[in-house]
Coordinates of C-alpha atoms in Angstrom, one line a residue:
X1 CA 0.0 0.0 0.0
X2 CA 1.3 3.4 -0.9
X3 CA 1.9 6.1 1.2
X4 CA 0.9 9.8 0.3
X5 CA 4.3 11.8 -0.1
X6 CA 4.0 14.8 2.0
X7 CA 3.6 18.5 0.2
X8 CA 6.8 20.7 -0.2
X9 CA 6.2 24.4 1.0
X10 CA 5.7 25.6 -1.9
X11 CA 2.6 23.3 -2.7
X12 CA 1.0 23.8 0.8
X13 CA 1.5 27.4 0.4
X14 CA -0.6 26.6 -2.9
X15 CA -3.3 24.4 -1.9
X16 CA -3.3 27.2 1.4
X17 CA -4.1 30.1 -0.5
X18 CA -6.3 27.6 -3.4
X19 CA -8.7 26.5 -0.4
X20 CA -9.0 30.9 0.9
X21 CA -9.3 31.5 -2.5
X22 CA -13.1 32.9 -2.1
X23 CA -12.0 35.4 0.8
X24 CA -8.9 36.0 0.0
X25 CA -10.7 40.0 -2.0
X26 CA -11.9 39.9 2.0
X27 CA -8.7 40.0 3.4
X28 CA -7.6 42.5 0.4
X29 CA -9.6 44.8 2.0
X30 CA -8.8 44.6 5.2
X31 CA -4.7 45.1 4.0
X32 CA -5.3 48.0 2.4
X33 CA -6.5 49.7 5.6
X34 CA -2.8 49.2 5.8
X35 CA -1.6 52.1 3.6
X36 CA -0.8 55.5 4.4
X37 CA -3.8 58.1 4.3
X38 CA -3.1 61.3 2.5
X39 CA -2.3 64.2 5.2
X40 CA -5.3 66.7 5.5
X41 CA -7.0 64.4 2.5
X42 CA -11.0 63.3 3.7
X43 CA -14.1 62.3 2.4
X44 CA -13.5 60.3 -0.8
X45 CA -13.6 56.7 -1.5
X46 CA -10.5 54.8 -0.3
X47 CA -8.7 51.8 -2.0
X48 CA -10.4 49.6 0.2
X49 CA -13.6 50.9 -0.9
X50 CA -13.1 50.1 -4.0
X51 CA -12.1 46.8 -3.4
X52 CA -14.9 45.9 -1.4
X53 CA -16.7 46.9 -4.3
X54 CA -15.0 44.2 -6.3
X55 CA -16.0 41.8 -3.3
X56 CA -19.5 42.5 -3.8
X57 CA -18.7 42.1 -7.6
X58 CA -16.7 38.7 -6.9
X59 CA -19.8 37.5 -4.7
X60 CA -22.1 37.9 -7.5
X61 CA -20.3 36.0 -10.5
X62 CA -19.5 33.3 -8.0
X63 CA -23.7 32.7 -7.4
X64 CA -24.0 33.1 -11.4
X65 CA -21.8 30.4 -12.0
X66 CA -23.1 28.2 -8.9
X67 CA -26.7 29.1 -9.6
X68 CA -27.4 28.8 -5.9
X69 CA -29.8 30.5 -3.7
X70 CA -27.7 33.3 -2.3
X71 CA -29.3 33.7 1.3
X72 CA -32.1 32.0 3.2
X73 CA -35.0 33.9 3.8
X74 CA -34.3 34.8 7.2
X75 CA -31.1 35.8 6.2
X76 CA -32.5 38.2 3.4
X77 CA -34.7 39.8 5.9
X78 CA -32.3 40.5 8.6
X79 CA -29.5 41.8 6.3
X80 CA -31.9 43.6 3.5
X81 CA -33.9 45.4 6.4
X82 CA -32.0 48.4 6.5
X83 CA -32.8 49.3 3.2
X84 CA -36.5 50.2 4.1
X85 CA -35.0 53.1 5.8
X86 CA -32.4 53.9 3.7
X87 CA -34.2 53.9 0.5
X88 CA -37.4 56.3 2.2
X89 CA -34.2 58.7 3.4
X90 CA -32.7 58.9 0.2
X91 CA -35.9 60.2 -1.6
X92 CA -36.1 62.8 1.1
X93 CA -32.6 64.4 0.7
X94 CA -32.6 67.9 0.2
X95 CA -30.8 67.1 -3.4
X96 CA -30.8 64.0 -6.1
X97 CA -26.6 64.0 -5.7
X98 CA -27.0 63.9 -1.8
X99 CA -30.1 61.4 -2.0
X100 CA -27.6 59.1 -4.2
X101 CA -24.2 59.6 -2.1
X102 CA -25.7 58.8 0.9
X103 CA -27.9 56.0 -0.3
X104 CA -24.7 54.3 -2.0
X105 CA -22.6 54.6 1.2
X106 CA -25.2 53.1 3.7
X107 CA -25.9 50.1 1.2
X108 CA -22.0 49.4 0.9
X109 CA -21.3 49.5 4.5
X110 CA -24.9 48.3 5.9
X111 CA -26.0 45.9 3.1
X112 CA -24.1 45.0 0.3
X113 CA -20.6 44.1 1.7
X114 CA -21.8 42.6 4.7
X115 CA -24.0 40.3 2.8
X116 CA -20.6 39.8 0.7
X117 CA -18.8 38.8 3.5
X118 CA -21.7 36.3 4.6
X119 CA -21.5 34.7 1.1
X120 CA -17.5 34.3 0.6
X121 CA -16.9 32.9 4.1
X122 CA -17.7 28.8 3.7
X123 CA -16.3 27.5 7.1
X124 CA -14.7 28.6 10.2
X125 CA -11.6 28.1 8.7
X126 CA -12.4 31.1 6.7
X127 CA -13.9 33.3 9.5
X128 CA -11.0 32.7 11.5
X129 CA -8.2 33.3 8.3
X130 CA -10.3 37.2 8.6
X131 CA -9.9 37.4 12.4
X132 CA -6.5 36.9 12.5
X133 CA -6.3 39.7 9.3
X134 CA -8.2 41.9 11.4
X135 CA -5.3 41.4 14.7
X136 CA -2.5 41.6 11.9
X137 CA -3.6 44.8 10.8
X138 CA -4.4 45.8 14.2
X139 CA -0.4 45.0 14.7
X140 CA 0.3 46.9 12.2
X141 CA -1.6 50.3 13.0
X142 CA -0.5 50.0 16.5
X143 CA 3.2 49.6 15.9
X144 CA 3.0 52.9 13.8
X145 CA 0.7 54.7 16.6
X146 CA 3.0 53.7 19.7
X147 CA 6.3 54.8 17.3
X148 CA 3.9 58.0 16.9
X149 CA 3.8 58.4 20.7
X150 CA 7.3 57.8 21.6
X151 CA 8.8 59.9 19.0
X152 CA 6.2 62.6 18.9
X153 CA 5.1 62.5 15.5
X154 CA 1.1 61.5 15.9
X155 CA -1.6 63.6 16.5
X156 CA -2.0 67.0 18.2
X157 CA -3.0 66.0 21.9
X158 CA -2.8 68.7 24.4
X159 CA -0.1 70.6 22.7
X160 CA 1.9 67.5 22.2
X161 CA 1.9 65.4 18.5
X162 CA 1.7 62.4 20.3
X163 CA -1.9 61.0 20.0
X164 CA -1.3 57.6 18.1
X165 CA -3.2 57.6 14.9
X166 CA -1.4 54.9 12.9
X167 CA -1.8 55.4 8.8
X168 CA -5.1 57.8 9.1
X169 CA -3.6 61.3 10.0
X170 CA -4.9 63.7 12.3
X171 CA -8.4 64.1 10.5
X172 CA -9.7 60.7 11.4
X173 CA -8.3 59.9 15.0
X174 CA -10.8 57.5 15.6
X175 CA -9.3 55.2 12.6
X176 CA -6.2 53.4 14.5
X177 CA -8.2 53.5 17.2
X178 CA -10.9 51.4 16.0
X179 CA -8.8 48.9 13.9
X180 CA -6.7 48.1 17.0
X181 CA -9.8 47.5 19.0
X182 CA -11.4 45.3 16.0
X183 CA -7.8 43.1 16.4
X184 CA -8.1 43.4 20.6
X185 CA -11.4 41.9 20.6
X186 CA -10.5 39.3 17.9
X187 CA -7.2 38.4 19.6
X188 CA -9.0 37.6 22.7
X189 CA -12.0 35.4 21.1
X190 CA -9.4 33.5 19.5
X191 CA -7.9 33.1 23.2
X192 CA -10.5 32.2 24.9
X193 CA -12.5 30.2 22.5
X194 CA -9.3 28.2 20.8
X195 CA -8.7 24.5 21.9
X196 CA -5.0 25.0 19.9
X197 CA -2.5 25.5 22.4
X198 CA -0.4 27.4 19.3
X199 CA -3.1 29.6 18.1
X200 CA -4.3 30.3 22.1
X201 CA -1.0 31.4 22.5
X202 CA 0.2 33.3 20.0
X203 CA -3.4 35.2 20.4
X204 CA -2.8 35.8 24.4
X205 CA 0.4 37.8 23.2
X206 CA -1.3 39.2 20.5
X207 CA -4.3 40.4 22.9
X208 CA -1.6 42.3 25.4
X209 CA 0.6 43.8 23.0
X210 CA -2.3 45.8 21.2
X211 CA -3.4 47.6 25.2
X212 CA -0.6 49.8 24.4
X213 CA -1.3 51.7 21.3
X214 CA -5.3 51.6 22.3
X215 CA -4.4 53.5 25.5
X216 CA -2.0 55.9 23.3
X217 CA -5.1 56.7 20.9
X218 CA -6.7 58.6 23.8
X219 CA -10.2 57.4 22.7
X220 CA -12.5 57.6 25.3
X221 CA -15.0 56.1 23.2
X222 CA -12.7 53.2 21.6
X223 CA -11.6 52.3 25.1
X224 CA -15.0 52.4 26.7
X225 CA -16.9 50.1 23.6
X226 CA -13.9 47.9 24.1
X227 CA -13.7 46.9 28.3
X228 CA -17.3 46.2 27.6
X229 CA -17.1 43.9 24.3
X230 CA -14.1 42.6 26.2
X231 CA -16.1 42.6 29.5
X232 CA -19.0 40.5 27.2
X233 CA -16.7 37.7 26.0
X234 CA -15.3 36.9 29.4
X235 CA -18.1 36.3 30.7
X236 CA -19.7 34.5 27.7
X237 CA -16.2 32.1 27.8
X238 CA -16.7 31.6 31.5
X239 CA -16.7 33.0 34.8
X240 CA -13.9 31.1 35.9
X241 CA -11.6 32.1 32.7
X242 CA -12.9 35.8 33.5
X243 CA -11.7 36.2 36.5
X244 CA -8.3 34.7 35.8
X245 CA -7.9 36.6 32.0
X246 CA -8.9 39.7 33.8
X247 CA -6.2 39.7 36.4
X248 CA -3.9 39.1 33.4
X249 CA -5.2 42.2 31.9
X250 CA -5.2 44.7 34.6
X251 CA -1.9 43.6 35.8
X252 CA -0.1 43.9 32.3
X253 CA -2.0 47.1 32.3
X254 CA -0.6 48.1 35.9
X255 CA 3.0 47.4 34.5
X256 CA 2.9 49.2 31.3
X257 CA 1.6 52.6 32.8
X258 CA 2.5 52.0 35.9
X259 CA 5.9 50.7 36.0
X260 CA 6.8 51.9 32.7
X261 CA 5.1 55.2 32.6
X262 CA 4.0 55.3 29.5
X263 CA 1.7 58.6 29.4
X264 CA 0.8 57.7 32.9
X265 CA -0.4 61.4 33.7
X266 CA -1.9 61.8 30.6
X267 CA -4.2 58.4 30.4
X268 CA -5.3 59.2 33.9
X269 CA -6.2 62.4 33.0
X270 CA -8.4 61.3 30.4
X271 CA -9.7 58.4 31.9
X272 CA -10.8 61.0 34.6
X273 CA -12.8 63.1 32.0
X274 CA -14.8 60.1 31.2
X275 CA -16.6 60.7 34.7
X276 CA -16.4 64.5 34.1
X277 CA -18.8 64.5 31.0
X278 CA -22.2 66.2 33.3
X279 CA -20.0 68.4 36.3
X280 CA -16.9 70.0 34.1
X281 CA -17.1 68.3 30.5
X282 CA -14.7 69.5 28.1
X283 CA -15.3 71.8 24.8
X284 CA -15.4 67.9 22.9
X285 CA -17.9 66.6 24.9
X286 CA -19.9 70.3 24.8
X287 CA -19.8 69.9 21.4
X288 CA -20.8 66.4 21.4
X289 CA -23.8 67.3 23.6
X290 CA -25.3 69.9 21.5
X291 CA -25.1 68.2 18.2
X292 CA -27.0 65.2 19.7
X293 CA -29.5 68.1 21.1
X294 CA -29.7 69.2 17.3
X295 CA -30.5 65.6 16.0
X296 CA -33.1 64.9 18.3
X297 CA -34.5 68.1 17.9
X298 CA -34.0 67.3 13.7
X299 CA -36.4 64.3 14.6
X300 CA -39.0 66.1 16.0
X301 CA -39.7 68.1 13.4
X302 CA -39.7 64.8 11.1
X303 CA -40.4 62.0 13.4
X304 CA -41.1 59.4 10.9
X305 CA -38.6 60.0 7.9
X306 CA -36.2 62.1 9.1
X307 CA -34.5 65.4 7.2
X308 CA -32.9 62.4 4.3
X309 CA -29.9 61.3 3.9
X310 CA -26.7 63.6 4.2
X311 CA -28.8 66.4 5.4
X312 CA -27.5 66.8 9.3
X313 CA -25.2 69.0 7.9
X314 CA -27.1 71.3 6.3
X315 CA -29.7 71.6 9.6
X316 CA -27.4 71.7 12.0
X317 CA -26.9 75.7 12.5
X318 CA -30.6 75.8 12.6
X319 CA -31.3 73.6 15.4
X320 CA -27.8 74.0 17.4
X321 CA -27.4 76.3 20.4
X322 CA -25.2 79.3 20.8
X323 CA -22.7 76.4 22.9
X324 CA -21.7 74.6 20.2
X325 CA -17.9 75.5 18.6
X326 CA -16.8 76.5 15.0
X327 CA -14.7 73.2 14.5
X328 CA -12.5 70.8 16.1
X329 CA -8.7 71.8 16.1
X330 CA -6.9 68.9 14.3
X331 CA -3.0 69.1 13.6
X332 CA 0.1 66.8 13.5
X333 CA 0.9 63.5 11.8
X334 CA 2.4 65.1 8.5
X335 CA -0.5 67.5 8.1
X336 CA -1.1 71.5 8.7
X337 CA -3.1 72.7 12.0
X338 CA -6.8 73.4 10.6
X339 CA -10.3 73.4 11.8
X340 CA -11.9 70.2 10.9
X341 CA -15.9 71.3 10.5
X342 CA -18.3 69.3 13.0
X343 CA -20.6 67.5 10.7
X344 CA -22.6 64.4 12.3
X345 CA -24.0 64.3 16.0
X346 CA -20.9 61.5 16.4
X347 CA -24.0 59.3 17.4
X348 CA -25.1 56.8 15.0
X349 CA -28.5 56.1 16.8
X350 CA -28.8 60.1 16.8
X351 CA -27.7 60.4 13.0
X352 CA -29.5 57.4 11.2
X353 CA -32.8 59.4 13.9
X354 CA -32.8 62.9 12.3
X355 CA -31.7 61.6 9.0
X356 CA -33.7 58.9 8.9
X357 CA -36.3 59.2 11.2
X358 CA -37.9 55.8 13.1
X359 CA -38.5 54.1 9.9
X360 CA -35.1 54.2 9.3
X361 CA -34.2 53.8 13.2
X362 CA -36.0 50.5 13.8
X363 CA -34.9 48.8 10.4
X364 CA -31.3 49.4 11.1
X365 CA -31.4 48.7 14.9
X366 CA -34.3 46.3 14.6
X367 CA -31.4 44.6 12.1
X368 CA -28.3 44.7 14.6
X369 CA -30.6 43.4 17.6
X370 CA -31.7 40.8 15.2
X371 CA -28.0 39.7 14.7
X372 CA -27.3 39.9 18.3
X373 CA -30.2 37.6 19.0
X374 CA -29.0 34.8 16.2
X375 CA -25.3 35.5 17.1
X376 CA -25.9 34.5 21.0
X377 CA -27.9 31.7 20.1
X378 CA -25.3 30.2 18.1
X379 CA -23.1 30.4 21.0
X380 CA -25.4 28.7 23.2
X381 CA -25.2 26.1 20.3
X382 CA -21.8 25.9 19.8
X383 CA -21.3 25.8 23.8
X384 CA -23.4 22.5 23.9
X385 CA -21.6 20.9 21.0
X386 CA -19.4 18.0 22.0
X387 CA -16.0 18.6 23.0
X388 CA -12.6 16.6 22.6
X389 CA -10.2 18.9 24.1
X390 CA -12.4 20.7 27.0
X391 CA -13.0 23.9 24.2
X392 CA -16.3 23.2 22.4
X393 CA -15.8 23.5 18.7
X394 CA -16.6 27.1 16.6
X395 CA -16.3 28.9 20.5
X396 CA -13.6 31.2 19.2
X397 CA -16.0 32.2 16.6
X398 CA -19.0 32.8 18.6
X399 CA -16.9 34.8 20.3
X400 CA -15.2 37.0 18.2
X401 CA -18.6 37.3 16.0
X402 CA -20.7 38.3 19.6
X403 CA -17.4 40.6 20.5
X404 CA -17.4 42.3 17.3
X405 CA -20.9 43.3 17.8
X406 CA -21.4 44.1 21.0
X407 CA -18.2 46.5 20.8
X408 CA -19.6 48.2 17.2
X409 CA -23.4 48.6 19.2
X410 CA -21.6 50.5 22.0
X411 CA -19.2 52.4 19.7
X412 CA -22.0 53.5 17.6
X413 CA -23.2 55.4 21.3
X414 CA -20.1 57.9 20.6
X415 CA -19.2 57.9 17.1
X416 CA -20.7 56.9 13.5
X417 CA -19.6 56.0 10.2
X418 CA -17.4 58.2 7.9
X419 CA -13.5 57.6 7.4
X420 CA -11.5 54.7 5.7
X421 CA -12.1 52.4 8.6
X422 CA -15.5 52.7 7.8
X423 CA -15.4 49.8 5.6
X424 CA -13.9 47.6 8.3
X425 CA -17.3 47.8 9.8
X426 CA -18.8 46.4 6.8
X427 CA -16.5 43.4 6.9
X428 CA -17.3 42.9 10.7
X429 CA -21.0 42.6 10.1
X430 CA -20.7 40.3 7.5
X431 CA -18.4 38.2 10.0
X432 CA -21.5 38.5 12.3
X433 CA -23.9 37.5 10.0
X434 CA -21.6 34.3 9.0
X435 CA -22.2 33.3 12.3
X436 CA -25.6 34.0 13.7
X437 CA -27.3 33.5 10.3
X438 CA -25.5 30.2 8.9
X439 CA -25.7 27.1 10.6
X440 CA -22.3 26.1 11.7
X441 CA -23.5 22.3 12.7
X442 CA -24.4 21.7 8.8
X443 CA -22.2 20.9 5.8
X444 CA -24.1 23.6 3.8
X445 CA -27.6 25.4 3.1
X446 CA -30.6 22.8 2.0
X447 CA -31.9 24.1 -1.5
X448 CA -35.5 24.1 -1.4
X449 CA -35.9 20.7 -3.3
X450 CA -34.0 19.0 0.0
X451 CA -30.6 18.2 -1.5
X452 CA -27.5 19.5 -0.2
X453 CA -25.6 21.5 -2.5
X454 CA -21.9 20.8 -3.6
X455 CA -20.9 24.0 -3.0
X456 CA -22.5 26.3 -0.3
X457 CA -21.2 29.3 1.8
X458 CA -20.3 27.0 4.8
X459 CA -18.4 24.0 4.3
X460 CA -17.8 22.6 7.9
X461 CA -17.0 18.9 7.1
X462 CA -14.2 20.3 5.4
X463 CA -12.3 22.1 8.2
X464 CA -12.6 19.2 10.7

């Protein structure tokens, strides 16, 4: 009988990247997040944007040629809901090129990629080849933000360029910060979810090497959506595990600013503020206050539909109090001191309401809860599963998927979409949607004549 000769590296490298062949335009986009932003450049598509286009465009010929259903019906519904809203916005904007802009950007990043996403990824294989993309370019941004902070070349903060803002410049501050969460909360799902020593390990390292540039972006809001994603897994993994990963945590946290002092009187400082926002807020958090004052008050004067798509902007001096400030100062990381215009409620609740109005409110939200609901109940599932190693199989991926969430549904509380990281939010929700809407127990989707496809969107059987 003849034994199999093993695969040189070079033919495992091949059969590697011929298996991720379907995902690999996902993971294109998610490396592209990696290149430099042009200083002072905004608004715009991105490289990645267009790429993601080609996603979507990839998805499409692949269900052509395999003449499959695309999604289940529940599926359809939860992921196509948004557009009720969207579309009703979009005939309300103020102009046809507004109506259009707006309408194209909430389908790429609410609809169309995710649904993309859902459709490319066939097996947990595949969603986990995309979480470690998302901690690699995590690594990435933060090893750029943290060189930012120690040699002073980031972000105006206080008079200082040190605010770590990796690739995305001083206009969009909140771009390292959110791709180095996306990579925290991945890194720890793979940790505590992971029955491979290797892969538990090298994603425990991973997980404590990315606190430092998230404390050195200075986000209030990026490190307050991530202790409670973070907060969310541990206690979904176990209590046990949470008690001992959380000592981990707080004392590698304890020697980095502590011991080392990295910024110590600064991260106080602004941890502080957090508590100050109602007795002493600061001019941000002012400003913050009285553009959400200005959405809700956008909403009351069109409760149902909203002022349309892209048209906060244009309301905003008419509904705004005296309080609110010309512009945010923005300065450092290659580019010229300038007052960056304050143009969205940094709410995403309070945008989607005045833009939107509650039609457009309870699709979109009524779609996330939806997803949240599938997403834990596929945990449940996946935590009842047999177990050969003590880890139930596809628990890394419940909890990435459920982290991912929960930390994008708190985010949304302080900021909203607009940026290159934008799109990384796209390709979370269709890592989401993988999980809570396709059934990780089965081979692949039934077709509605009862047989089982040869090739569907998850191919478990495969990646055992």
């Amino acid at each position: 009988m003849s034994q199999a000769l093993p695969l040189s590296p070079l033919n495992a490298l091949t059969a590697t990247l011929g298996r991720a062949l379907p995902v690999l335009p996902v993971v294109a986009v998610i490396a592209l997040l990696g290149l430099p932003v042009t200083p002072g450049g905004e608004g715009g598509a991105t490289a990645a944007d267009a790429v993601s286009g080609l996603v979507v465009l990839c998805c499409a010929v692949r269900l052509l040629r395999g003449r499959r259903r695309p999604l289940s019906r529940t599926a359809a519904v939860v992921i196509g809901l948004p557009v009720v809203g969207i579309a009703v916005a979009a005939a309300g904007a103020a102009s046809a090129g507004a109506g259009i802009t707006g309408l194209a950007r909430y389908l790429q990043v609410f609809v169309l990629v995710p649904a993309a996403v859902l459709l490319l990824v066939r097996d947990r294989r595949d969603f986990r080849l995309l979480a470690w993309s998302f901690v690699g370019l995590a690594l990435w941004q933060g090893a750029i933000g943290v060189h930012q902070f120690v040699t002073g070349t980031g972000a105006s903060y206080q008079g200082e360029d040190i605010r770590a803002v990796g690739t995305f410049g001083a206009s969009d501050i909140m771009g390292m910060a959110t791709v180095v969460a996306f990579g925290l909360v991945c890194a720890v799902g793979l940790a505590l979810g992971s029955g491979g020593a290797r892969q538990r390990t090298a994603a425990v390292v991973c997980s404590l090497v990315l606190l430092l540039p998230l404390a050195v972006s200075f986000s209030r809001g990026a490190w307050i959506a991530t202790v409670a994603a973070l907060g969310a897994q541990l206690v979904l993994a176990g209590l046990r595990r949470a008690v001992k990963v959380g000592a981990v945590v707080a004392a590698t946290a304890v020697i980095l600013v502590g011991g080392f002092g990295f910024g110590s009187a600064m991260l106080q400082e602004r941890i502080s503020s957090i508590t100050q926002v109602a007795d002493a807020p600061d001019q941000s958090v002012t400003d913050r206050y009285t553009m959400w004052a200005a959405a809700v008050d956008m909403w009351r004067e069109h409760p149902l539909t909203g002022v349309g798509l892209k048209g906060f902007p244009e309301h905003r001096d008419g509904h705004a109090s005296l309080a609110l400030s010309s512009g945010s100062d923005t300065a450092g990381a290659g580019a010229a001191f300038r007052k960056q215009p304050l143009l969205s409620p940094h709410n995403m609740y309070l945008l989607v309401l005045s833009e939107q109005g509650l039609i457009g409110l309870l699709a979109l939200a009524g779609s996330w809860l939806a997803l949240l609901a599938c997403a834990l109940r596929g945990l449940v599932r996946a935590r009842r599963a047999p177990s050969g190693n003590g880890v139930p199989p596809g628990l890394d991926c419940a909890l990435v998927a459920c982290g991912l969430l929960g930390w994008q549904l708190t985010d949304f509380m302080y900021a909203d979409i607009g940026g290159p990281s934008t799109v990384l939010t796209a390709v979370c929700l269709g890592l989401v949607g993988w999980w809570a809407l396709v059934d990780p127990a089965s081979s692949a989707p039934r077709s509605p004549a009862g047989h089982v496809p040869v090739a569907g969107p998850l191919e478990e059987a495969s990646a055992r």
